[in-house]
CSV table of C-alpha atoms in Angstrom, one decimal:
chain,number,residue,atom,x,y,z
P,188,MET,CA,-3.1,12.7,-11.0
P,189,SER,CA,-5.7,14.5,-9.2
P,190,ALA,CA,-5.0,17.2,-6.5
P,191,PHE,CA,-6.3,14.9,-3.8
P,192,GLU,CA,-4.1,12.1,-5.0
P,193,GLU,CA,-1.0,14.3,-4.9
P,194,MET,CA,-1.8,14.9,-1.1
P,195,GLY,CA,-1.9,11.2,-0.4
P,196,VAL,CA,-5.5,10.4,-0.4
P,197,MET,CA,-6.3,6.8,-1.1
P,198,PRO,CA,-8.1,6.0,-4.5
P,199,GLU,CA,-11.3,4.9,-2.8
P,200,LEU,CA,-11.8,8.2,-1.2
P,201,ILE,CA,-10.8,10.2,-4.2
P,202,ARG,CA,-13.6,8.4,-6.0
P,203,ALA,CA,-16.0,9.2,-3.5
P,204,ALA,CA,-15.0,12.9,-3.5
P,205,ASP,CA,-15.4,12.9,-7.3
P,206,GLU,CA,-19.0,11.6,-6.9
P,207,LEU,CA,-19.6,14.5,-4.5
P,208,GLY,CA,-18.3,16.9,-7.0
P,209,TRP,CA,-15.2,17.8,-5.1
P,210,LEU,CA,-12.8,18.3,-8.1
P,211,LEU,CA,-10.3,20.4,-6.2
P,212,PRO,CA,-9.4,20.8,-2.5
P,213,THR,CA,-10.5,24.0,-0.8
P,214,ALA,CA,-7.8,26.0,0.9
P,215,VAL,CA,-8.4,24.5,4.3
P,216,GLN,CA,-8.4,21.0,2.9
P,217,ALA,CA,-5.1,21.5,0.9
P,218,GLU,CA,-3.4,22.6,4.2
P,219,ALA,CA,-4.9,20.2,6.7
P,220,ILE,CA,-5.2,16.8,4.7
P,221,PRO,CA,-1.5,16.3,4.2
P,222,LEU,CA,-0.7,17.2,7.9
P,223,VAL,CA,-3.3,14.9,9.4
P,224,LEU,CA,-2.4,12.0,7.1
P,225,GLY,CA,1.4,12.7,8.2
P,226,GLY,CA,0.3,12.2,11.8
P,227,GLY,CA,0.2,15.9,12.8
P,228,ASP,CA,-2.1,17.7,15.2
P,229,VAL,CA,-4.2,20.2,13.4
P,230,LEU,CA,-6.5,23.0,14.6
P,231,ALA,CA,-8.1,24.9,11.9
P,232,ALA,CA,-10.4,28.0,11.8
P,233,ALA,CA,-12.4,28.9,8.6
P,234,GLU,CA,-15.7,30.3,7.7
P,235,THR,CA,-18.9,28.0,7.1
P,236,GLY,CA,-18.8,26.4,3.7
P,237,SER,CA,-15.1,26.3,3.5
P,238,GLY,CA,-14.8,22.5,3.6
P,239,LYS,CA,-13.6,22.1,7.1
P,240,THR,CA,-15.6,18.8,7.5
P,241,GLY,CA,-14.1,17.2,4.4
P,242,ALA,CA,-10.5,18.5,5.6
P,243,PHE,CA,-10.8,16.3,8.7
P,244,ALA,CA,-13.1,13.6,7.5
P,245,LEU,CA,-11.2,12.4,4.6
P,246,PRO,CA,-7.9,11.7,6.4
P,247,VAL,CA,-9.7,10.4,9.5
P,248,LEU,CA,-11.6,7.9,7.2
P,249,GLN,CA,-8.2,6.8,5.6
P,250,ILE,CA,-6.4,6.5,8.9
P,251,ALA,CA,-9.2,4.4,10.3
P,252,HIS,CA,-9.5,2.2,7.2
P,253,GLU,CA,-5.6,1.5,7.3
P,254,ALA,CA,-5.6,0.7,10.9
P,255,ILE,CA,-8.5,-1.8,10.4
P,256,SER,CA,-6.9,-3.4,7.5
P,257,GLU,CA,-3.6,-3.7,8.9
P,258,ALA,CA,-5.2,-5.5,12.0
P,259,ASN,CA,-7.0,-8.0,9.8
P,260,ARG,CA,-4.1,-8.6,7.4
P,261,SER,CA,-2.4,-11.9,7.7
P,262,GLN,CA,1.3,-12.3,6.4
P,263,GLN,CA,0.5,-15.9,5.4
P,264,ASN,CA,-2.7,-15.0,3.5
P,265,THR,CA,-0.6,-12.8,1.2
P,266,ALA,CA,2.5,-14.8,0.9
P,267,ALA,CA,2.8,-16.6,-2.5
P,268,GLN,CA,4.7,-19.9,-2.9
P,269,PRO,CA,5.8,-20.9,-6.4
P,270,GLY,CA,3.6,-23.7,-7.7
P,271,GLY,CA,1.5,-23.9,-4.5
P,272,SER,CA,-2.1,-23.1,-3.8
P,273,ALA,CA,-1.2,-19.8,-2.6
P,274,ALA,CA,0.6,-18.7,-5.7
P,275,ALA,CA,-0.6,-15.3,-6.9
P,276,SER,CA,-1.1,-14.2,-10.5
P,277,LEU,CA,0.7,-11.2,-11.8
P,278,LYS,CA,-2.5,-9.2,-11.9
P,279,ASP,CA,-2.8,-9.5,-8.2
P,280,VAL,CA,0.5,-8.0,-7.5
P,281,LYS,CA,0.6,-4.3,-7.0
P,282,VAL,CA,1.7,-1.6,-4.6
P,283,SER,CA,-0.7,-1.8,-1.7
P,284,VAL,CA,-2.9,1.3,-1.0
P,285,GLU,CA,-3.1,0.0,2.6
P,286,ASP,CA,0.5,-1.0,3.5
P,287,ARG,CA,2.0,2.4,2.7
P,288,ASP,CA,2.9,5.7,4.3
P,289,ALA,CA,0.1,8.2,4.1
P,290,LEU,CA,2.2,10.7,1.9
P,291,LEU,CA,2.9,8.0,-0.6
P,292,ALA,CA,0.4,8.2,-3.4
P,293,VAL,CA,-0.4,5.0,-5.5
P,294,SER,CA,-2.0,4.9,-8.8
P,295,PRO,CA,-5.3,3.1,-9.3
P,296,ASP,CA,-3.6,0.3,-10.9
P,297,GLY,CA,-0.9,0.0,-8.2
P,298,LEU,CA,2.0,0.3,-10.5
P,299,LYS,CA,3.0,3.9,-9.9
P,300,CYS,CA,4.1,5.5,-6.7
P,301,GLN,CA,4.8,9.3,-5.9
P,302,SER,CA,5.6,11.2,-2.8
P,303,ARG,CA,6.1,15.0,-3.1
P,304,ALA,CA,7.3,15.3,0.5
P,305,GLN,CA,10.8,17.0,0.4
P,306,GLN,CA,11.8,16.5,3.9
P,307,LYS,CA,10.4,13.0,4.6
P,308,TRP,CA,10.8,9.5,3.2
P,309,SER,CA,7.5,7.7,2.3
P,310,GLY,CA,7.4,4.2,1.7
P,311,GLY,CA,5.1,1.3,0.6
P,312,ARG,CA,4.9,-2.5,0.0
P,313,ALA,CA,3.4,-4.9,-2.6
P,314,THR,CA,0.2,-6.7,-2.0
P,315,VAL,CA,1.9,-10.2,-2.4
P,316,GLY,CA,5.0,-11.6,-0.5
P,317,VAL,CA,7.2,-14.5,-1.4
P,318,LEU,CA,8.3,-17.3,0.8
P,319,GLN,CA,10.7,-19.4,-1.5
P,320,GLY,CA,12.2,-19.5,-4.9
P,321,ARG,CA,13.7,-16.7,-7.1
P,322,TYR,CA,11.8,-13.3,-7.8
P,323,TYR,CA,12.5,-10.3,-9.8
P,324,PHE,CA,10.8,-6.9,-10.3
P,325,GLU,CA,11.9,-3.6,-11.5
P,326,GLY,CA,11.4,0.1,-11.1
P,327,THR,CA,11.8,2.9,-13.5
P,328,CYS,CA,12.6,6.4,-12.1
P,329,CYS,CA,10.3,9.1,-13.3
P,330,ASP,CA,12.2,12.1,-12.2
P,331,GLU,CA,15.4,13.1,-10.3
P,332,GLY,CA,14.0,12.9,-6.8
P,333,LEU,CA,15.4,10.3,-4.3
P,334,CYS,CA,14.4,6.6,-4.7
P,335,ARG,CA,15.2,3.5,-2.7
P,336,ILE,CA,14.0,0.0,-3.9
P,337,GLY,CA,14.3,-3.5,-2.5
P,338,TRP,CA,12.7,-6.0,-0.3
P,339,SER,CA,11.1,-6.1,3.2
P,340,THR,CA,9.1,-8.3,5.5
P,341,LYS,CA,5.8,-7.3,7.0
P,342,ALA,CA,7.4,-6.5,10.3
P,343,ALA,CA,9.8,-4.0,8.7
P,344,SER,CA,9.5,-0.2,8.9
P,345,LEU,CA,8.1,1.4,5.7
P,346,GLU,CA,11.3,3.4,5.5
P,347,LEU,CA,13.2,0.9,3.6
P,348,GLY,CA,16.5,-0.3,4.9
P,349,THR,CA,16.5,1.3,8.2
P,350,ASP,CA,15.9,-2.0,10.3
P,351,LYS,CA,16.9,-5.6,10.2
P,352,GLN,CA,13.9,-6.5,8.3
P,353,SER,CA,14.4,-4.7,5.1
P,354,PHE,CA,17.0,-4.4,2.4
P,355,GLY,CA,17.2,-1.4,-0.1
P,356,TYR,CA,19.2,0.2,-2.8
P,357,GLY,CA,19.2,4.0,-3.2
P,358,GLY,CA,19.8,6.4,-6.0
P,359,THR,CA,22.9,7.7,-4.2
P,360,ALA,CA,24.6,4.4,-4.8
P,361,LYS,CA,24.1,3.2,-1.3
P,362,LYS,CA,22.7,-0.1,-0.1
P,363,SER,CA,20.9,0.1,3.2
P,364,HIS,CA,20.1,-2.4,5.9
P,365,ALA,CA,19.5,-1.8,9.7
P,366,ARG,CA,20.3,1.7,9.1
P,367,GLN,CA,23.7,1.1,7.7
P,368,PHE,CA,24.5,2.6,4.5
P,369,ASP,CA,27.3,1.3,2.4
P,370,THR,CA,28.5,2.1,-1.0
P,371,TYR,CA,27.1,-0.2,-3.7
P,372,GLY,CA,26.5,-0.2,-7.4
P,373,ALA,CA,26.1,3.2,-9.2
P,374,THR,CA,23.9,6.3,-8.6
P,375,TYR,CA,20.5,6.4,-10.6
P,376,GLY,CA,18.0,8.8,-11.5
P,377,GLN,CA,15.4,9.8,-14.1
P,378,GLY,CA,14.9,7.2,-16.8
P,379,ASP,CA,17.0,4.5,-15.2
P,380,VAL,CA,15.5,1.0,-14.6
P,381,ILE,CA,16.5,-0.7,-11.4
P,382,GLY,CA,15.9,-4.5,-11.2
P,383,CYS,CA,15.6,-6.2,-7.8
P,384,LEU,CA,16.5,-9.9,-7.6
P,385,LEU,CA,15.8,-12.1,-4.6
P,386,ASN,CA,17.0,-15.7,-4.4
P,387,ILE,CA,15.6,-17.1,-1.1
P,388,SER,CA,17.2,-20.4,-1.7
P,389,SER,CA,20.8,-19.0,-1.8
P,390,GLY,CA,20.0,-16.2,0.4
P,391,GLU,CA,21.1,-13.4,-1.9
P,392,ILE,CA,19.6,-10.1,-2.9
P,393,SER,CA,21.2,-8.3,-6.0
P,394,PHE,CA,20.3,-5.5,-8.2
P,395,THR,CA,20.7,-4.3,-11.7
P,396,LYS,CA,20.9,-0.9,-13.5
P,397,ASN,CA,19.6,-0.8,-17.0
P,398,GLY,CA,20.3,-4.4,-17.5
P,399,GLN,CA,23.8,-4.3,-15.9
P,400,ASP,CA,24.3,-6.8,-13.0
P,401,LEU,CA,25.6,-4.9,-9.9
P,402,GLY,CA,26.4,-8.0,-8.0
P,403,VAL,CA,25.2,-9.4,-4.7
P,404,ALA,CA,24.2,-6.7,-2.4
P,405,PHE,CA,23.1,-8.7,0.7
P,406,ASN,CA,23.2,-12.2,2.1
P,407,LEU,CA,20.2,-13.0,4.1
P,408,PRO,CA,20.7,-14.3,7.6
P,409,GLN,CA,20.0,-18.0,7.8
P,410,HIS,CA,16.7,-17.6,9.9
P,411,MET,CA,15.2,-15.3,7.1
P,412,ARG,CA,15.8,-17.9,4.4
P,413,GLY,CA,12.3,-19.5,4.0
P,414,GLY,CA,11.1,-18.5,7.4
P,415,CYS,CA,9.4,-15.3,6.5
P,416,ALA,CA,7.7,-13.7,3.4
P,417,PHE,CA,9.4,-10.9,1.5
P,418,TYR,CA,7.6,-8.1,-0.2
P,419,PRO,CA,8.7,-5.8,-3.0
P,420,ALA,CA,9.2,-2.3,-1.4
P,421,VAL,CA,9.8,1.2,-2.3
P,422,CYS,CA,10.7,4.4,-0.4
P,423,LEU,CA,10.7,7.8,-2.0
P,424,LYS,CA,11.4,11.5,-1.3
P,425,ASN,CA,10.0,14.0,-3.6
P,426,SER,CA,10.0,11.6,-6.4
P,427,GLU,CA,7.9,9.2,-8.7
P,428,ILE,CA,8.5,5.6,-9.8
P,429,ASP,CA,6.9,3.1,-12.1
P,430,ILE,CA,6.8,-0.6,-11.0
P,431,ASN,CA,6.7,-3.6,-13.2
P,432,PHE,CA,5.9,-6.9,-11.4
P,433,GLY,CA,5.9,-8.8,-14.7
P,434,SER,CA,2.5,-8.0,-16.1
P,435,LYS,CA,4.6,-6.4,-19.2
P,436,PRO,CA,8.1,-7.3,-20.6
P,437,PHE,CA,10.9,-6.3,-18.3
P,438,GLN,CA,13.1,-3.6,-19.6
P,439,SER,CA,16.4,-4.9,-18.3
């Protein structure tokens, strides 16, 4: 992972920086870029040639790109229906570099997420949502940071489980919905594989840990059963996770 990727810079801008020969951020860039991407106000003073333009241009370009993409994105265009014309192939499913918090870094293949922010949760959603049927994906924890994984609608906050539009299961053995955290399952951490199962027909969301069924965690409200698309979602704090949407054999 490049130094720019660790700061949450999107892959397209990292490639552009590489083409310019920017292999490592300068001191002012290392300080300013994460703050600007995180929504902070930054005033910097540094000598000519220190990289001030890049320190502001990279995050401003990323923020503008994400805002434009969000405005143009249609939930229906990215919702997959089993057997229908909108069904997506597995290679199309990845964690979005657009529908994510600025501090959540996503690998070029869209199957690894990382956030090294220690005080703030950073979340993201997949590029494809589902409207009906049964779906499963899994995440493998790469270290001992905090992870939360589950499902959300496009209307949900990226901080999974903190509103009525998302449903999460965290490594502290808590399920979360509408900012209510209840004991569920077991704690998990480095090396554990968490499976996320969504059955829209029955309205149930359940999880597994290393192949062990943890039981039903949530029952969807009736109006959410087939009425809106659900997207695989993750939320991290100082952690890294590998996501498998089915492009390789599931581990659990």
